[in-house]
Coordinates of C-alpha atoms and ligand atoms in Angstrom, one line a residue:
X1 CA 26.3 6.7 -19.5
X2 CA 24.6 3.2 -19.3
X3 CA 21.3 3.0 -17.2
X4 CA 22.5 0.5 -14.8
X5 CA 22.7 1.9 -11.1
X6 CA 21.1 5.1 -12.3
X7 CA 19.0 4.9 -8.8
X8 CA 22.3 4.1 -7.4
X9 CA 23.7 7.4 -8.2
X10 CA 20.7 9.1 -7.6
X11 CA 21.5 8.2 -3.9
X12 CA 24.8 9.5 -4.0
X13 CA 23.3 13.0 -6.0
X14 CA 20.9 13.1 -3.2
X15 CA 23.1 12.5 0.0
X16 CA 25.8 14.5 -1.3
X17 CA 23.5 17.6 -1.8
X18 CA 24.6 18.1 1.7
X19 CA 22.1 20.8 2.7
X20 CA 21.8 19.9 6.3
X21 CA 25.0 19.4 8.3
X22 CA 25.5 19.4 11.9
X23 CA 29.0 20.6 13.6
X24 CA 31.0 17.1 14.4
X25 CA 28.1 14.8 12.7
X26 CA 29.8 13.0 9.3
X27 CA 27.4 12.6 6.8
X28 CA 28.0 9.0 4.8
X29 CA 28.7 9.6 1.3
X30 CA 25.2 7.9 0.8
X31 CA 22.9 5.6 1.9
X32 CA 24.0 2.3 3.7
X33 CA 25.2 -0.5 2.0
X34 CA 22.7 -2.9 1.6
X35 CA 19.8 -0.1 1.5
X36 CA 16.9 -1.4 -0.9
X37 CA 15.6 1.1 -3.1
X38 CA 12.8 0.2 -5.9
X39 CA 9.1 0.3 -6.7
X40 CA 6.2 -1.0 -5.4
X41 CA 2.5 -1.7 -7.4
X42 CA -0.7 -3.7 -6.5
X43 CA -2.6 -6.1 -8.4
X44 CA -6.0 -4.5 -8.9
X45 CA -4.0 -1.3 -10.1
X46 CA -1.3 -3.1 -12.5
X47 CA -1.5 -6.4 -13.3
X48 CA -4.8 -6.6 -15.5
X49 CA -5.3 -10.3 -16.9
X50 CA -8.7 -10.3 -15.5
X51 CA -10.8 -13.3 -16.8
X52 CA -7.4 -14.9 -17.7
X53 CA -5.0 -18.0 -16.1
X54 CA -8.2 -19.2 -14.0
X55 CA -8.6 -15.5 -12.2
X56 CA -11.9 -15.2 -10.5
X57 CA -13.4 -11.9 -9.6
X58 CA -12.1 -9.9 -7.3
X59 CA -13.8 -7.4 -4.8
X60 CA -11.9 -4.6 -6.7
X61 CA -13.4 -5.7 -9.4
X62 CA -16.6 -3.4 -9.5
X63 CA -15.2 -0.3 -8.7
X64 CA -15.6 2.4 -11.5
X65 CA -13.3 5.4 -12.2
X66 CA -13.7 8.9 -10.7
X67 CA -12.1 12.1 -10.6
X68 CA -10.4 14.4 -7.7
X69 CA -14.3 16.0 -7.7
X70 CA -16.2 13.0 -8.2
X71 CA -15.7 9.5 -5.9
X72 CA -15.2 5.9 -7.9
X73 CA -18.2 4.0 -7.7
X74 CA -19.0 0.2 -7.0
X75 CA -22.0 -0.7 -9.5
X76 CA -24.6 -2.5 -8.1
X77 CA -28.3 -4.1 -8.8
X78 CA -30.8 -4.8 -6.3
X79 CA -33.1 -8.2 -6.5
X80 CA -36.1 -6.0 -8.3
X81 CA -32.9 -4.8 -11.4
X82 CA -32.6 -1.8 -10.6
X83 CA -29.2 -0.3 -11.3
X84 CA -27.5 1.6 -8.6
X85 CA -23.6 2.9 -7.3
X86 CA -22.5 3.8 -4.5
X87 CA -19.1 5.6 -3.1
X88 CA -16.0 3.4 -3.3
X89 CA -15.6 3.8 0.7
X90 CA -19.5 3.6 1.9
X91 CA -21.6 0.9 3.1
X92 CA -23.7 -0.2 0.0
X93 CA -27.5 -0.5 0.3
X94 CA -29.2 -2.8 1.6
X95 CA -30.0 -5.7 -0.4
X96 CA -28.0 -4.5 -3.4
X97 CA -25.5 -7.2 -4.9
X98 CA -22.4 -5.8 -6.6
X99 CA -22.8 -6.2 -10.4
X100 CA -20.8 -5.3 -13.1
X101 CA -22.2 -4.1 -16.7
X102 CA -21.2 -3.7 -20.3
X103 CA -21.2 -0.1 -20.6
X104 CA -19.2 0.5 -17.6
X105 CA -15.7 0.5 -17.5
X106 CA -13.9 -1.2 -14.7
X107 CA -9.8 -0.3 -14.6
X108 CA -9.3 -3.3 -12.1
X109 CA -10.0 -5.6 -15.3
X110 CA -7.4 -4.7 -17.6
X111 CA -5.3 -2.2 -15.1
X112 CA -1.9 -1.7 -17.1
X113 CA -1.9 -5.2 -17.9
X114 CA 1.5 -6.6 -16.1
X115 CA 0.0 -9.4 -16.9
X116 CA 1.5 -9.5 -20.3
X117 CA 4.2 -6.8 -19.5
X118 CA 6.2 -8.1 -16.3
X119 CA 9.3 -9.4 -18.4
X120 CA 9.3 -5.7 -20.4
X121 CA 8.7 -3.8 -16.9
X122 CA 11.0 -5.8 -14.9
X123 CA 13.9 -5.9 -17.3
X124 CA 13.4 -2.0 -17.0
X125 CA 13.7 -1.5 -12.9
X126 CA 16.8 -3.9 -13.5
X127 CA 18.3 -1.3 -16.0
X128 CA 17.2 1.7 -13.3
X129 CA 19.0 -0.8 -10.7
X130 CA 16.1 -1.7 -8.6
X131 CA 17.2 -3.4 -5.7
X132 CA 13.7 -4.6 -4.6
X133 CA 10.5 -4.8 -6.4
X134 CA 7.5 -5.1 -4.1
X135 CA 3.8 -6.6 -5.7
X136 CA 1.0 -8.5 -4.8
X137 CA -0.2 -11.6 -5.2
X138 CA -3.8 -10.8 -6.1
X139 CA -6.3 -13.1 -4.1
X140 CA -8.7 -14.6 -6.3
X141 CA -6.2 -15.3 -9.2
X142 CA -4.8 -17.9 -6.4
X143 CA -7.8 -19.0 -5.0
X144 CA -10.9 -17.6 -7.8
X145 CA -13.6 -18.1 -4.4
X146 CA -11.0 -18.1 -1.7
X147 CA -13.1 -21.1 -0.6
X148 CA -11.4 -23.7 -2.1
X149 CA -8.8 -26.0 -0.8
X150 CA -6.6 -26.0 -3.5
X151 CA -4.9 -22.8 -5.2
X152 CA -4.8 -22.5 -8.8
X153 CA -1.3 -23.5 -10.1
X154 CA -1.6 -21.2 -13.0
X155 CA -1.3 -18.3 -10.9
X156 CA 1.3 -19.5 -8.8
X157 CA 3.1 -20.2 -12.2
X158 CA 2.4 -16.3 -13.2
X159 CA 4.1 -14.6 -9.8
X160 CA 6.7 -17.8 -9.9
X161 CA 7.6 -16.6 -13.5
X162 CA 7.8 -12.7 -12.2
X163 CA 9.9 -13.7 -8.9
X164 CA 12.6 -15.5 -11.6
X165 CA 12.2 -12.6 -13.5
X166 CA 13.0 -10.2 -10.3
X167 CA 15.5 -12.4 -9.4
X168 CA 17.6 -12.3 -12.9
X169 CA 18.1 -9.2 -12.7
X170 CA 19.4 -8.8 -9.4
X171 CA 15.9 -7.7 -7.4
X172 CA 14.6 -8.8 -4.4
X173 CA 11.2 -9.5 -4.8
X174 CA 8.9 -8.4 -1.8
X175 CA 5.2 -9.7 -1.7
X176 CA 2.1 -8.2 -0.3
X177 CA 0.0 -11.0 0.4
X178 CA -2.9 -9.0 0.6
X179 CA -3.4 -5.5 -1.2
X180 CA -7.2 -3.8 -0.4
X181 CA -9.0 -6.9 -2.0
X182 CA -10.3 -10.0 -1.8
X183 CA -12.4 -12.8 -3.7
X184 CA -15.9 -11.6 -4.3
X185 CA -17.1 -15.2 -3.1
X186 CA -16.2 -14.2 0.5
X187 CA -18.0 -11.3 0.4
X188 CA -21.1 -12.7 -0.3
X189 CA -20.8 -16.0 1.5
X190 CA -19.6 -14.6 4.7
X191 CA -19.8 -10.8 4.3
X192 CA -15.5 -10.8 4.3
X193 CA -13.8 -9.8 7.4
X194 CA -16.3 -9.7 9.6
X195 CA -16.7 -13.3 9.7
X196 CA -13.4 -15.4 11.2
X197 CA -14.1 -18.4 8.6
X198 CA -12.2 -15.7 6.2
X199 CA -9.1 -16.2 8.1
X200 CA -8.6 -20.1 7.2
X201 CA -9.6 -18.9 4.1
X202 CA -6.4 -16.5 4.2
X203 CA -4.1 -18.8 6.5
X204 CA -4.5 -20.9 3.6
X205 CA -3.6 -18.4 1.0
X206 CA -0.5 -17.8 2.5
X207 CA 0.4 -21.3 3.2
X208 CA -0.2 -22.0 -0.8
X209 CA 2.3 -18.8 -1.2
X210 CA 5.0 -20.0 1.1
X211 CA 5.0 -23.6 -0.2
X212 CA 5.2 -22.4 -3.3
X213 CA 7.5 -19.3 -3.6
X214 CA 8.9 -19.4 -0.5
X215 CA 12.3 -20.1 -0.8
X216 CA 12.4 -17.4 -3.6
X217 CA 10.9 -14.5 -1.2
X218 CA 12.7 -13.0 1.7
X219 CA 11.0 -9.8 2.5
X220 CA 6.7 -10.5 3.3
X221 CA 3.9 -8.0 3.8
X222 CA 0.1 -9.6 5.6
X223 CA -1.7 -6.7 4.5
X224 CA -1.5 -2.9 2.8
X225 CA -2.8 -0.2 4.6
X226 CA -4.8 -2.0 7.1
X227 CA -5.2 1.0 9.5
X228 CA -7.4 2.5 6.3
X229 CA -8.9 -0.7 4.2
X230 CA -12.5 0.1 4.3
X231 CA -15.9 -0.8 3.0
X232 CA -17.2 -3.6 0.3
X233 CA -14.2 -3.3 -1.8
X234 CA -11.5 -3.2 0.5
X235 CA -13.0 -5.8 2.8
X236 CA -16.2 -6.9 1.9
X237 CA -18.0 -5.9 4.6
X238 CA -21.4 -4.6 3.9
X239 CA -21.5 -2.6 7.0
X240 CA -18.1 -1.6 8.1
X241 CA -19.5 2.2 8.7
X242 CA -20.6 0.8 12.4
X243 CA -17.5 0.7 14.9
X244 CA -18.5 -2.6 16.0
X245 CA -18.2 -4.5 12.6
X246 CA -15.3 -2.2 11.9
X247 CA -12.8 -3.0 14.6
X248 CA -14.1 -6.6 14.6
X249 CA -12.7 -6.9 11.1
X250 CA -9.8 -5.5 11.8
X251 CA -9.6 -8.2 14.6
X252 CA -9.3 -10.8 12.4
X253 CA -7.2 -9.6 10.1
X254 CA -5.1 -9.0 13.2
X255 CA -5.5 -12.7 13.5
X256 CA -4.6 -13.7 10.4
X257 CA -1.7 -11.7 10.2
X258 CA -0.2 -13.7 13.6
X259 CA -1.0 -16.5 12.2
X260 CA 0.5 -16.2 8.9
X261 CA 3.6 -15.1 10.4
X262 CA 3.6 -18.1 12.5
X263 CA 3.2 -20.4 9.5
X264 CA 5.8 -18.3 8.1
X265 CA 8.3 -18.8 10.5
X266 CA 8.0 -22.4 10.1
X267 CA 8.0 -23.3 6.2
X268 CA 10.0 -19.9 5.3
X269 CA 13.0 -19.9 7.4
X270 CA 15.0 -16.5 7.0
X271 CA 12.0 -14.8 5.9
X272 CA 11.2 -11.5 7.0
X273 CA 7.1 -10.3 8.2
X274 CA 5.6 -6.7 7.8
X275 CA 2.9 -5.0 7.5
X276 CA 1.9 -2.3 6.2
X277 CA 0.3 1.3 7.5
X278 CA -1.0 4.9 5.8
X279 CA 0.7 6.9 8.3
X280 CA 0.6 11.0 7.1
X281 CA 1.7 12.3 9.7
X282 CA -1.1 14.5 11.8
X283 CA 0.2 18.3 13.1
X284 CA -2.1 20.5 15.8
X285 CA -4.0 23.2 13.5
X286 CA -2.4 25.4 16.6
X287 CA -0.9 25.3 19.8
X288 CA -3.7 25.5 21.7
X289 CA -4.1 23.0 24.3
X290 CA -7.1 21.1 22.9
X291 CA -5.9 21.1 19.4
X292 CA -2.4 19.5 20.4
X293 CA -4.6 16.4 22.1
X294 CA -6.8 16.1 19.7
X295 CA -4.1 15.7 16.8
X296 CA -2.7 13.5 19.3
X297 CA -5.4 10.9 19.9
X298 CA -6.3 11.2 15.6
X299 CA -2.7 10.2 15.6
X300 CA -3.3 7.1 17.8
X301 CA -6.8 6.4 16.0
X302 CA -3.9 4.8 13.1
X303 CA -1.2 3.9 15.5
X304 CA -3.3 2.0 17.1
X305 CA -3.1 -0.2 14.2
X306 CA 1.1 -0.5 14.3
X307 CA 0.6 -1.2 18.2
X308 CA -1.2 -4.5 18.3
X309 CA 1.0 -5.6 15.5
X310 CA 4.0 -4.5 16.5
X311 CA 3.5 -4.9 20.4
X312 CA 1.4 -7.5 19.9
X313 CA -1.0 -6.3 22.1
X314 CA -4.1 -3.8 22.7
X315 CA -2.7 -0.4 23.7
X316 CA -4.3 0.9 27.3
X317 CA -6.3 3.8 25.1
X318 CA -8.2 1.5 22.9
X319 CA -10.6 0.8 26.1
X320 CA -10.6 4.8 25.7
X321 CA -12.0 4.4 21.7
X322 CA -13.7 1.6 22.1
X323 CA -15.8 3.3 25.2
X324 CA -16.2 6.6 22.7
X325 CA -17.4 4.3 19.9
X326 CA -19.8 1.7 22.1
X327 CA -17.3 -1.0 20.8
X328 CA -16.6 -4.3 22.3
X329 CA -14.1 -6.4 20.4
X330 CA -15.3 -10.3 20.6
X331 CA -12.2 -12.3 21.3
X332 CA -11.8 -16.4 21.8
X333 CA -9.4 -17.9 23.8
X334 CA -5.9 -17.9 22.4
X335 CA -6.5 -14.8 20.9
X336 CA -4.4 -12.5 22.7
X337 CA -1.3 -14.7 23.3
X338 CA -1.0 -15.4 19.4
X339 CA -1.0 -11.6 18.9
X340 CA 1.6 -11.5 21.6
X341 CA 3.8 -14.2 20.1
X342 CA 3.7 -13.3 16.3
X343 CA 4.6 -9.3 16.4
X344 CA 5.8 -7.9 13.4
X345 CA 9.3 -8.1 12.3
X346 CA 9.6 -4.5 10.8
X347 CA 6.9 -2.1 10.2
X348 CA 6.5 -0.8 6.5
X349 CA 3.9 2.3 5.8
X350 CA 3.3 4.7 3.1
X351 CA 4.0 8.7 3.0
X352 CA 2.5 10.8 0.6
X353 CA 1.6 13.5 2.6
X354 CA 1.1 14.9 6.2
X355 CA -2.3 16.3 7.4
X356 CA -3.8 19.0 10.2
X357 CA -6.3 18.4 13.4
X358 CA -7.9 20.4 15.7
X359 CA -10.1 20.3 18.4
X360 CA -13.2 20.8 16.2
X361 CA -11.6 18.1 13.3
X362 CA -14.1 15.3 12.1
X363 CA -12.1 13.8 9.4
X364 CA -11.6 10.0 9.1
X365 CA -8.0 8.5 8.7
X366 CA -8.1 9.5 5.0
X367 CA -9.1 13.2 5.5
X368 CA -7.4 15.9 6.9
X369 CA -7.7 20.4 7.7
X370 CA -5.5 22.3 4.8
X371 CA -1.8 23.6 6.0
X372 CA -0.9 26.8 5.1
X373 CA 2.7 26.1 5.0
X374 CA 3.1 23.4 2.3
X375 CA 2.5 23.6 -1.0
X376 CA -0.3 21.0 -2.9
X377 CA -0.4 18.3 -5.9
X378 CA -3.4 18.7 -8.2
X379 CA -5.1 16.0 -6.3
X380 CA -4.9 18.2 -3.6
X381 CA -2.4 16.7 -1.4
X382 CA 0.3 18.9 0.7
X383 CA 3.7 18.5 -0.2
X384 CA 5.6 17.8 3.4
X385 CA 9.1 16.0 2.7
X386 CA 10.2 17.0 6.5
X387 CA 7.2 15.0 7.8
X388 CA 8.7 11.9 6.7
X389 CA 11.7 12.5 8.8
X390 CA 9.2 13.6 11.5
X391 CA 7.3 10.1 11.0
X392 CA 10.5 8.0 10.6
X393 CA 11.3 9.2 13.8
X394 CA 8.2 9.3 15.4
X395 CA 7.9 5.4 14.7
X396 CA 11.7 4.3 15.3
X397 CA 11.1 5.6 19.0
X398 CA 7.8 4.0 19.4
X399 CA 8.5 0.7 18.1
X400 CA 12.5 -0.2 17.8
X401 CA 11.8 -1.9 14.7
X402 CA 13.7 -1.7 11.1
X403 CA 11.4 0.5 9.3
X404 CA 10.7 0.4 5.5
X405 CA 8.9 3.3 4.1
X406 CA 7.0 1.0 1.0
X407 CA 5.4 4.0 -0.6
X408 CA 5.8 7.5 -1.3
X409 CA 6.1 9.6 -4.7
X410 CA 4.0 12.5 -6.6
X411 CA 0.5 11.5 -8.6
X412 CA 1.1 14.4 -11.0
X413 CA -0.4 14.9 -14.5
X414 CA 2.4 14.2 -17.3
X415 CA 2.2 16.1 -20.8
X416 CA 4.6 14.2 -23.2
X417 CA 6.2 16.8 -25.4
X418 CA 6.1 17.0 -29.8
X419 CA 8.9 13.9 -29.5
X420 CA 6.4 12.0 -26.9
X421 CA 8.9 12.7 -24.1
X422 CA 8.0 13.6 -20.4
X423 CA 10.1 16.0 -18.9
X424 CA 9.3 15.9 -15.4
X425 CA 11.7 17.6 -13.1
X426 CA 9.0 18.2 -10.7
X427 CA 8.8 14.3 -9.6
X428 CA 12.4 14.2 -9.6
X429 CA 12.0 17.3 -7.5
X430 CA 9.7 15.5 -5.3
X431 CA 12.2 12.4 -4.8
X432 CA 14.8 14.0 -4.1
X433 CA 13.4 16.2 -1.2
X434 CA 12.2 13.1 0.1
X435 CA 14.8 10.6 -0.2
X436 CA 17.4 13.3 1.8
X437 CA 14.6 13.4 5.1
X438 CA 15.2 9.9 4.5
X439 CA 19.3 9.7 4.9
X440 CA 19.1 12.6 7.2
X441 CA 16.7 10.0 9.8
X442 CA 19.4 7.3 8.8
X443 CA 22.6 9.3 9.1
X444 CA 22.0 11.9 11.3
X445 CA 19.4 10.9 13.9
X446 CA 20.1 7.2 13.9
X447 CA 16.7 5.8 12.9
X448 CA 17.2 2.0 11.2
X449 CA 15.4 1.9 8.3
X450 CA 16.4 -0.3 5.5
X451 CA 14.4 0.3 2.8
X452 CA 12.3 2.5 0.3
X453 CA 10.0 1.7 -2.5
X454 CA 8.4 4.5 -4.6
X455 CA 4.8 4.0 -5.5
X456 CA 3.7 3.1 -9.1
X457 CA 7.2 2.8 -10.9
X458 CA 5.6 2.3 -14.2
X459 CA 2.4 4.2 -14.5
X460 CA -0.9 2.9 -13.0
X461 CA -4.8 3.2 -12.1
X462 CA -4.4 5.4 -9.4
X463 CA -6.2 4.0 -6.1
X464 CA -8.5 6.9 -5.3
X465 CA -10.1 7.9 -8.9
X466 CA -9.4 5.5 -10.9
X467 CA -7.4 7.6 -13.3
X468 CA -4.6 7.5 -15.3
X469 CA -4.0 10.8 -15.3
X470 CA -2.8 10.7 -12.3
X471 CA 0.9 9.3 -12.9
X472 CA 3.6 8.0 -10.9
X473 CA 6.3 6.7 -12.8
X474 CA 9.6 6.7 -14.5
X475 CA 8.1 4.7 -17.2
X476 CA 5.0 5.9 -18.9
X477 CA 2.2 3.5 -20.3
X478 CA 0.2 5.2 -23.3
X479 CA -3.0 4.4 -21.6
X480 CA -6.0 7.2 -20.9
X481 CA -8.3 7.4 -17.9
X482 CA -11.1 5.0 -20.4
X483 CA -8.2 2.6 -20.7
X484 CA -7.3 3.6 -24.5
X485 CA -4.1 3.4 -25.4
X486 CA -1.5 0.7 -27.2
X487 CA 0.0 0.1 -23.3
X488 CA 3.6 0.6 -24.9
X489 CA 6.2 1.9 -22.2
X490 CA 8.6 4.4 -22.6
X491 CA 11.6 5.9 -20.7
X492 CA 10.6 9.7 -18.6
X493 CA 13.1 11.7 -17.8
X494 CA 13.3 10.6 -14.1
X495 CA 13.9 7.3 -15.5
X496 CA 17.2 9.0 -16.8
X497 CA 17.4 10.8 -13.6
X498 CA 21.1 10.5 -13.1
X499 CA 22.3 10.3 -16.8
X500 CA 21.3 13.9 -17.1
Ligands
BG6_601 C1 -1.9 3.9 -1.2 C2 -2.3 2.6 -1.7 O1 -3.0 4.3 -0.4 O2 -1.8 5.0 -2.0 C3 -2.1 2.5 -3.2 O3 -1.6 1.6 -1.1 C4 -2.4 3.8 -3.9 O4 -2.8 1.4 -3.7 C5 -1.5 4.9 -3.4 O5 -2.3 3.8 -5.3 C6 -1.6 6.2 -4.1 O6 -2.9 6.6 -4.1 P1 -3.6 7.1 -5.4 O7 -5.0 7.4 -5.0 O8 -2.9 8.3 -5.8 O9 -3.5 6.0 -6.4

């Protein structure tokens, strides 16, 4: 059987495993016309061609690799030389300046090198029968300082080139403007987010992205994750461990996010604007009492997030945080009406797991107690397809926006066989279970949501150690966690899925 529509079928497989039906409630054949299924990668993680096309360096750029034991590391030097790192999330010290060395390896710099791969890696989602193909368009490749005034036309040539690409095969191509990064320049010049000269610098980013690829690019994203982006390389703040500098960053990229999709609405007519939100979902450890609130108000600690955007306005219970965390958001005039006029059009987020609170929890939006009921990855994450019903629905009530759930999928270890082949039933496993919460919130309790893109189609650096062990895809890369490896790609059996 030819590849083509191989995800295709594997919607029908999945919706016509029919393990759920309800008396009287018809279950569609499969998922609704128009549904778009496909992938979804950042820069820093992918793309690679660091150095190259007039790319200057990037925040990510310093970040070392770890392991599910051991953090990543930014490497740093202070003014007397000496040699430091520090966690990839934490506040570096004071007075050390991000530095990079020779006899540390950086995956951001080479990633799996996109770069020089997107007509190979594209053509391949077309034979899988992507429908949508969702990448970023990293920072400082477009503007190398973020300070200029121009962006560089090189790079706008690169993502022009893989947009025609998307496009020839029949993908829509769907841009984060902004993935976890940004140019080192405004890190040091205006310590990043927490200074609002950094949104020009990004109004005017996506205003060289609209002009330019506009009228190829429906589907938009401001930021990834921005209820969890933290510390130097995230945001280049030096001190984003205080609450104040914290949510005052996240103010502006509130901002920016407005105002992009104002600018938006006017050069990109048609267009669509998300962003998007880590959103696990977060059970009570039990049902006592104190331990359903306080899952309850670590739940709004990242909804928060999806309600200024969404709503376009400050919920009532952020006076409640900000009074717990002696915060006190500086706003100008105009501030609050732009949030109020430029809401999001859909809200996108990722799944990969869900997580436990109680009363006693002190974990920060990444963290989260173990769950007896649900099984784990070897990276330690529990294994929850339900939740993302539980989520989809959780948001479709809140909001009464199209939902797109832009990430998902299982970082798993893949051990190629005496042929070089992976056999990896357990991802398609892993799919599967998730795509059905997905048409059971569609088909049977009526929650619009119009789209899905699994993370890391063809292999990549994964986010939190750096590895490569930690896989993804369809398509393998032969690439090790030093970054070894001839980079050739080749078919898995999920890329096969439905042929089997
Ligand atoms: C999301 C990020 O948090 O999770 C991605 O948007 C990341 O950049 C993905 O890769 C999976 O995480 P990890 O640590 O397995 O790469």
């Amino acid at each position: 059987m030819a590849h083509t529509q191989v995800l295709f079928l594997l919607f029908c497989e999945v919706a016509n495993m029919g393990d759920i039906r309800l008396e009287g409630v018809e279950i569609p054949a499969r998922f609704p016309e128009g549904f778009l299924f496909g992938g979804a990668t950042s820069d820093f993680q992918y793309e690679g061609g660091f150095g190259e096309g007039g790319r200057g360096i990037l925040s990510q750029d310093f970040v070392t690799t770890g392991d599910v034991d051991h953090d990543r590391q930014i490497t740093w030097v202070m003014p007397d030389g000496t040699r430091g790192a520090s966690p990839y999330r934490a506040s570096l010290p004071q007075g050390a300046e991000p530095a990079l060395f020779d006899d540390v390896y950086y995956p951001s710099h080479q990633a799996v090198d996109f770069y020089h791969h997107f007509k190979e890696d594209i053509a391949l989602m077309g034979e899988m029968g992507f429908r949508v193909f969702r990448f970023p368009t990293c920072w400082s490749r477009v503007f190398p300082t973020g300070d200029e005034l121009e962006p560089n036309q090189e790079a706008l040539d690169f993502y022009e080139a893989v947009i025609d690409e998307c496009l020839a095969h029949g993908i829509e191509p769907l841009i984060t403007i902004c993935h976890d990064e940004l140019p080192d320049h405004l890190r040091k010049a205006y310590d990043g987010w927490s200074s609002r000269h950094v949104v020009d610098c990004y109004v005017r980013f996506a205003r060289a992205l609209f002009e330019r690829l506009g009228h190829k690019v429906k589907y938009w994203l401001t930021f990834n994750e921005i209820n969890a982006v933290a510390g130097y390389a995230q945001v280049g703040v030096h001190d984003f461990d205080n609450p104040q500098v914290h949510y005052q960053a996240k103010h502006h990229m509130f901002l920016a996010s407005a105002r992009t999709i104002k600018l938006g609405r006017e050069l990109c007519p048609g267009a669509v604007f998300g962003t998007m939100f880590a959103l696990s979902e977060i059970y009570p450890a039990t049902c006592k009492p104190e331990d359903v609130f306080a899952a309850y108000a670590k739940r709004r600690e990242s909804l928060f997030f999806v309600d200024v955007m969404a709503r376009g306005a400050y919920p009532n219970y952020a006076h409640e945080i900000f009074e717990r965390k002696g915060v006190r958001v500086h706003m100008e005039p105009g501030d609050e009406e732009l949030l109020a006029a430029y809401p999001l059009d859909f809200v996108s987020f990722s799944y990969y797991r869900s997580t436990v609170a109680s009363a006693e929890s002190t974990f920060d939006i990444m963290g989260g107690e173990p769950n007896p009921y649900l099984p784990v990855t070897a990276w330690k994450m529990p294994i929850d397809p339900l939740g993302l019903r539980y989520c989809l629905n959780e948001l479709y009530d809140r909001y009464q926006k199209p939902l797109f759930v832009i990430e998902n999928g299982l970082g798993a270890v893949d051990e190629p066989d005496a042929a070089g082949r992976i056999h990896d039933t357990y991802r398609m496993r892993y799919l599967a279970d998730h795509l059905k919460q997905i048409r059971d919130a569609i088909t049977i309790d009526h929650v619009d949501c119009f789209g899905y893109t699994m993370w890391g189609p063809v292999d990549l650096v994964s986010l939190g150690t750096g590895e490569m062990k930690k896989r993804y895809g369809f398509i393998y890369v032969d690439m090790d966690d030093r970054g070894q490896g001839t980079k050739a790609r080749s078919k898995k059996d999920s890329f096969d899925w439905s042929c089997t």
